[in-house]
GROMACS .gro file of C-alpha atoms in nm:
model
  207
    1UNK     CA    1  -0.013  -0.008  -0.009
    2UNK     CA    2   0.108   0.350  -0.082
    3UNK     CA    3   0.140   0.642   0.151
    4UNK     CA    4  -0.073   0.775  -0.033
    5UNK     CA    5  -0.358   0.545  -0.026
    6UNK     CA    6  -0.322   0.605   0.356
    7UNK     CA    7  -0.389   0.952   0.366
    8UNK     CA    8  -0.640   0.918   0.107
    9UNK     CA    9  -0.999   1.046   0.239
   10UNK     CA   10  -1.271   0.724   0.253
   11UNK     CA   11  -1.500   0.819  -0.041
   12UNK     CA   12  -1.877   0.795   0.045
   13UNK     CA   13  -2.060   0.472  -0.045
   14UNK     CA   14  -2.310   0.508  -0.311
   15UNK     CA   15  -2.541   0.225  -0.119
   16UNK     CA   16  -2.499   0.026  -0.449
   17UNK     CA   17  -2.365  -0.303  -0.423
   18UNK     CA   18  -2.108  -0.428  -0.703
   19UNK     CA   19  -2.381  -0.739  -0.689
   20UNK     CA   20  -2.670  -0.499  -0.780
   21UNK     CA   21  -2.461  -0.269  -1.034
   22UNK     CA   22  -2.381  -0.584  -1.272
   23UNK     CA   23  -2.756  -0.684  -1.213
   24UNK     CA   24  -2.874  -0.332  -1.322
   25UNK     CA   25  -2.565  -0.264  -1.554
   26UNK     CA   26  -2.625   0.003  -1.813
   27UNK     CA   27  -2.975   0.104  -1.627
   28UNK     CA   28  -2.999   0.382  -1.323
   29UNK     CA   29  -2.938   0.221  -0.973
   30UNK     CA   30  -3.226   0.442  -0.835
   31UNK     CA   31  -3.505   0.222  -0.778
   32UNK     CA   32  -3.869   0.262  -0.640
   33UNK     CA   33  -4.068  -0.041  -0.504
   34UNK     CA   34  -4.441  -0.062  -0.680
   35UNK     CA   35  -4.695  -0.370  -0.670
   36UNK     CA   36  -4.424  -0.597  -0.538
   37UNK     CA   37  -4.170  -0.502  -0.802
   38UNK     CA   38  -3.914  -0.253  -0.873
   39UNK     CA   39  -3.894   0.000  -1.125
   40UNK     CA   40  -3.564   0.124  -1.273
   41UNK     CA   41  -3.505   0.402  -1.569
   42UNK     CA   42  -3.326   0.251  -1.888
   43UNK     CA   43  -3.261   0.520  -2.128
   44UNK     CA   44  -3.530   0.759  -1.943
   45UNK     CA   45  -3.805   0.513  -1.950
   46UNK     CA   46  -3.957   0.349  -1.670
   47UNK     CA   47  -3.868  -0.075  -1.660
   48UNK     CA   48  -4.025  -0.289  -1.402
   49UNK     CA   49  -3.771  -0.552  -1.232
   50UNK     CA   50  -3.931  -0.853  -1.098
   51UNK     CA   51  -3.793  -1.086  -0.869
   52UNK     CA   52  -3.603  -1.281  -0.717
   53UNK     CA   53  -3.886  -1.408  -0.509
   54UNK     CA   54  -4.227  -1.513  -0.617
   55UNK     CA   55  -4.442  -1.271  -0.826
   56UNK     CA   56  -4.776  -1.239  -0.928
   57UNK     CA   57  -4.860  -1.378  -1.290
   58UNK     CA   58  -5.183  -1.436  -1.510
   59UNK     CA   59  -5.165  -1.653  -1.819
   60UNK     CA   60  -5.450  -1.701  -2.031
   61UNK     CA   61  -5.457  -2.037  -2.163
   62UNK     CA   62  -5.695  -2.206  -2.409
   63UNK     CA   63  -5.924  -1.899  -2.333
   64UNK     CA   64  -5.889  -1.956  -1.941
   65UNK     CA   65  -5.731  -1.723  -1.716
   66UNK     CA   66  -5.525  -1.892  -1.482
   67UNK     CA   67  -5.353  -1.665  -1.164
   68UNK     CA   68  -4.991  -1.793  -1.010
   69UNK     CA   69  -4.745  -1.699  -0.770
   70UNK     CA   70  -4.429  -1.792  -0.958
   71UNK     CA   71  -4.045  -1.704  -0.951
   72UNK     CA   72  -3.973  -1.480  -1.253
   73UNK     CA   73  -3.733  -1.725  -1.391
   74UNK     CA   74  -4.027  -2.013  -1.417
   75UNK     CA   75  -4.039  -2.109  -1.786
   76UNK     CA   76  -4.369  -2.135  -1.958
   77UNK     CA   77  -4.330  -2.501  -1.994
   78UNK     CA   78  -4.288  -2.555  -1.596
   79UNK     CA   79  -4.565  -2.345  -1.526
   80UNK     CA   80  -4.776  -2.548  -1.758
   81UNK     CA   81  -4.646  -2.898  -1.620
   82UNK     CA   82  -4.592  -2.794  -1.275
   83UNK     CA   83  -4.813  -2.556  -1.150
   84UNK     CA   84  -5.112  -2.599  -1.374
   85UNK     CA   85  -5.088  -2.967  -1.459
   86UNK     CA   86  -5.124  -2.868  -1.827
   87UNK     CA   87  -4.869  -3.141  -1.960
   88UNK     CA   88  -4.934  -3.218  -2.321
   89UNK     CA   89  -4.656  -3.002  -2.418
   90UNK     CA   90  -4.334  -3.257  -2.322
   91UNK     CA   91  -4.022  -3.147  -2.136
   92UNK     CA   92  -3.747  -3.344  -2.358
   93UNK     CA   93  -3.448  -3.172  -2.462
   94UNK     CA   94  -3.547  -2.863  -2.237
   95UNK     CA   95  -3.353  -2.611  -2.451
   96UNK     CA   96  -3.534  -2.518  -2.786
   97UNK     CA   97  -3.407  -2.822  -3.000
   98UNK     CA   98  -3.651  -3.064  -3.050
   99UNK     CA   99  -3.996  -2.875  -3.035
  100UNK     CA  100  -4.183  -3.171  -2.799
  101UNK     CA  101  -4.308  -2.843  -2.608
  102UNK     CA  102  -4.435  -2.647  -2.932
  103UNK     CA  103  -4.737  -2.420  -2.825
  104UNK     CA  104  -4.905  -2.153  -2.973
  105UNK     CA  105  -4.861  -1.803  -2.868
  106UNK     CA  106  -5.100  -1.570  -3.030
  107UNK     CA  107  -5.123  -1.803  -3.284
  108UNK     CA  108  -4.742  -1.865  -3.382
  109UNK     CA  109  -4.547  -2.155  -3.273
  110UNK     CA  110  -4.320  -2.111  -2.976
  111UNK     CA  111  -4.112  -2.342  -2.777
  112UNK     CA  112  -4.249  -2.346  -2.424
  113UNK     CA  113  -3.926  -2.454  -2.279
  114UNK     CA  114  -3.751  -2.121  -2.393
  115UNK     CA  115  -4.015  -1.840  -2.274
  116UNK     CA  116  -4.059  -1.728  -1.929
  117UNK     CA  117  -4.401  -1.768  -1.805
  118UNK     CA  118  -4.379  -1.385  -1.687
  119UNK     CA  119  -4.339  -1.285  -2.052
  120UNK     CA  120  -4.620  -1.456  -2.176
  121UNK     CA  121  -4.880  -1.276  -2.001
  122UNK     CA  122  -5.139  -1.079  -2.206
  123UNK     CA  123  -5.072  -1.343  -2.474
  124UNK     CA  124  -5.297  -1.606  -2.601
  125UNK     CA  125  -5.140  -1.957  -2.491
  126UNK     CA  126  -5.311  -2.248  -2.698
  127UNK     CA  127  -5.204  -2.591  -2.586
  128UNK     CA  128  -5.277  -2.942  -2.737
  129UNK     CA  129  -5.529  -2.983  -2.480
  130UNK     CA  130  -5.749  -2.727  -2.677
  131UNK     CA  131  -5.788  -2.922  -2.968
  132UNK     CA  132  -5.982  -3.199  -2.877
  133UNK     CA  133  -6.342  -3.136  -2.848
  134UNK     CA  134  -6.508  -3.390  -2.585
  135UNK     CA  135  -6.427  -3.727  -2.721
  136UNK     CA  136  -6.407  -3.599  -3.075
  137UNK     CA  137  -6.026  -3.569  -3.224
  138UNK     CA  138  -5.934  -3.256  -3.388
  139UNK     CA  139  -5.891  -3.351  -3.749
  140UNK     CA  140  -5.476  -3.314  -3.723
  141UNK     CA  141  -5.498  -3.565  -3.419
  142UNK     CA  142  -5.728  -3.811  -3.613
  143UNK     CA  143  -5.460  -3.802  -3.918
  144UNK     CA  144  -5.165  -3.860  -3.684
  145UNK     CA  145  -5.378  -4.186  -3.567
  146UNK     CA  146  -5.477  -4.263  -3.900
  147UNK     CA  147  -5.153  -4.253  -4.043
  148UNK     CA  148  -4.968  -4.397  -3.808
  149UNK     CA  149  -4.761  -4.071  -3.705
  150UNK     CA  150  -4.633  -4.146  -3.390
  151UNK     CA  151  -4.421  -4.438  -3.220
  152UNK     CA  152  -4.303  -4.335  -2.859
  153UNK     CA  153  -4.551  -4.019  -2.860
  154UNK     CA  154  -4.306  -3.797  -2.681
  155UNK     CA  155  -4.258  -3.560  -3.014
  156UNK     CA  156  -4.644  -3.602  -3.095
  157UNK     CA  157  -4.806  -3.329  -2.936
  158UNK     CA  158  -4.544  -3.048  -3.035
  159UNK     CA  159  -4.624  -3.205  -3.406
  160UNK     CA  160  -4.939  -3.190  -3.355
  161UNK     CA  161  -4.975  -2.800  -3.278
  162UNK     CA  162  -4.699  -2.736  -3.540
  163UNK     CA  163  -4.905  -2.919  -3.777
  164UNK     CA  164  -5.208  -2.738  -3.729
  165UNK     CA  165  -5.023  -2.376  -3.705
  166UNK     CA  166  -4.863  -2.493  -4.043
  167UNK     CA  167  -5.234  -2.564  -4.188
  168UNK     CA  168  -5.404  -2.243  -4.046
  169UNK     CA  169  -5.154  -2.061  -4.274
  170UNK     CA  170  -5.126  -2.286  -4.535
  171UNK     CA  171  -5.428  -2.458  -4.602
  172UNK     CA  172  -5.333  -2.643  -4.916
  173UNK     CA  173  -4.915  -2.648  -4.824
  174UNK     CA  174  -4.631  -2.751  -5.090
  175UNK     CA  175  -4.416  -3.009  -4.993
  176UNK     CA  176  -4.156  -2.734  -4.916
  177UNK     CA  177  -4.403  -2.550  -4.680
  178UNK     CA  178  -4.453  -2.873  -4.488
  179UNK     CA  179  -4.089  -2.909  -4.480
  180UNK     CA  180  -4.009  -2.563  -4.344
  181UNK     CA  181  -4.322  -2.549  -4.134
  182UNK     CA  182  -4.203  -2.863  -3.968
  183UNK     CA  183  -3.861  -2.843  -3.941
  184UNK     CA  184  -3.848  -2.748  -3.558
  185UNK     CA  185  -3.962  -3.038  -3.494
  186UNK     CA  186  -3.752  -3.331  -3.425
  187UNK     CA  187  -3.912  -3.721  -3.444
  188UNK     CA  188  -3.621  -3.965  -3.279
  189UNK     CA  189  -3.848  -4.242  -3.378
  190UNK     CA  190  -3.842  -4.128  -3.766
  191UNK     CA  191  -4.204  -4.142  -3.839
  192UNK     CA  192  -4.175  -3.844  -4.071
  193UNK     CA  193  -4.349  -4.036  -4.326
  194UNK     CA  194  -4.656  -4.086  -4.158
  195UNK     CA  195  -4.658  -3.697  -4.035
  196UNK     CA  196  -4.634  -3.619  -4.392
  197UNK     CA  197  -4.924  -3.806  -4.494
  198UNK     CA  198  -5.127  -3.687  -4.197
  199UNK     CA  199  -5.083  -3.338  -4.311
  200UNK     CA  200  -5.190  -3.448  -4.670
  201UNK     CA  201  -5.503  -3.598  -4.536
  202UNK     CA  202  -5.609  -3.335  -4.328
  203UNK     CA  203  -5.525  -3.021  -4.630
  204UNK     CA  204  -5.754  -3.300  -4.871
  205UNK     CA  205  -6.046  -3.318  -4.653
  206UNK     CA  206  -6.002  -2.897  -4.627
  207UNK     CA  207  -6.016  -2.894  -4.234
   0.00000   0.00000   0.00000
């Protein structure tokens, strides 16, 4: 230690720890509580900061609202399966690679494992559970049965949802549109031939 360091006056603490500074790097450290959250100023605009504890989250799933108390880090897939017992979307790779957890978010296919539940608030979440009406299968589900489009079944819910989204957008899809529309889903059993026939069956019937 140099002599200058000994005689240097102690600087007054800013009140922000190094850990807090790293958490809000690039954001003003001045924060005020608001309804269980904090608000910080980012580029002059107020931004809510949630956590690290549980916070209130409201999700609209298959037309029904669900209120939860969960940590902000909880993914939409975990919220569905572990907190709401909506288990159609499957946890397989858990890293947005296989498509087994495919759902619709405002009509678009997404991987539920790669979205935080808190980010899905205010959006329409559609899972495979909404497709069956009573005992009647959705035409896409029936086509998968008719064409033996599944084996182990882990990938099937994701493929069914992705197929529905594809046919909603392209009722008479070309082979290239089918390839691109289902390219985000992976079947380890290799039932792609049956899946393509399922898509063709629904397209021919105009469902």
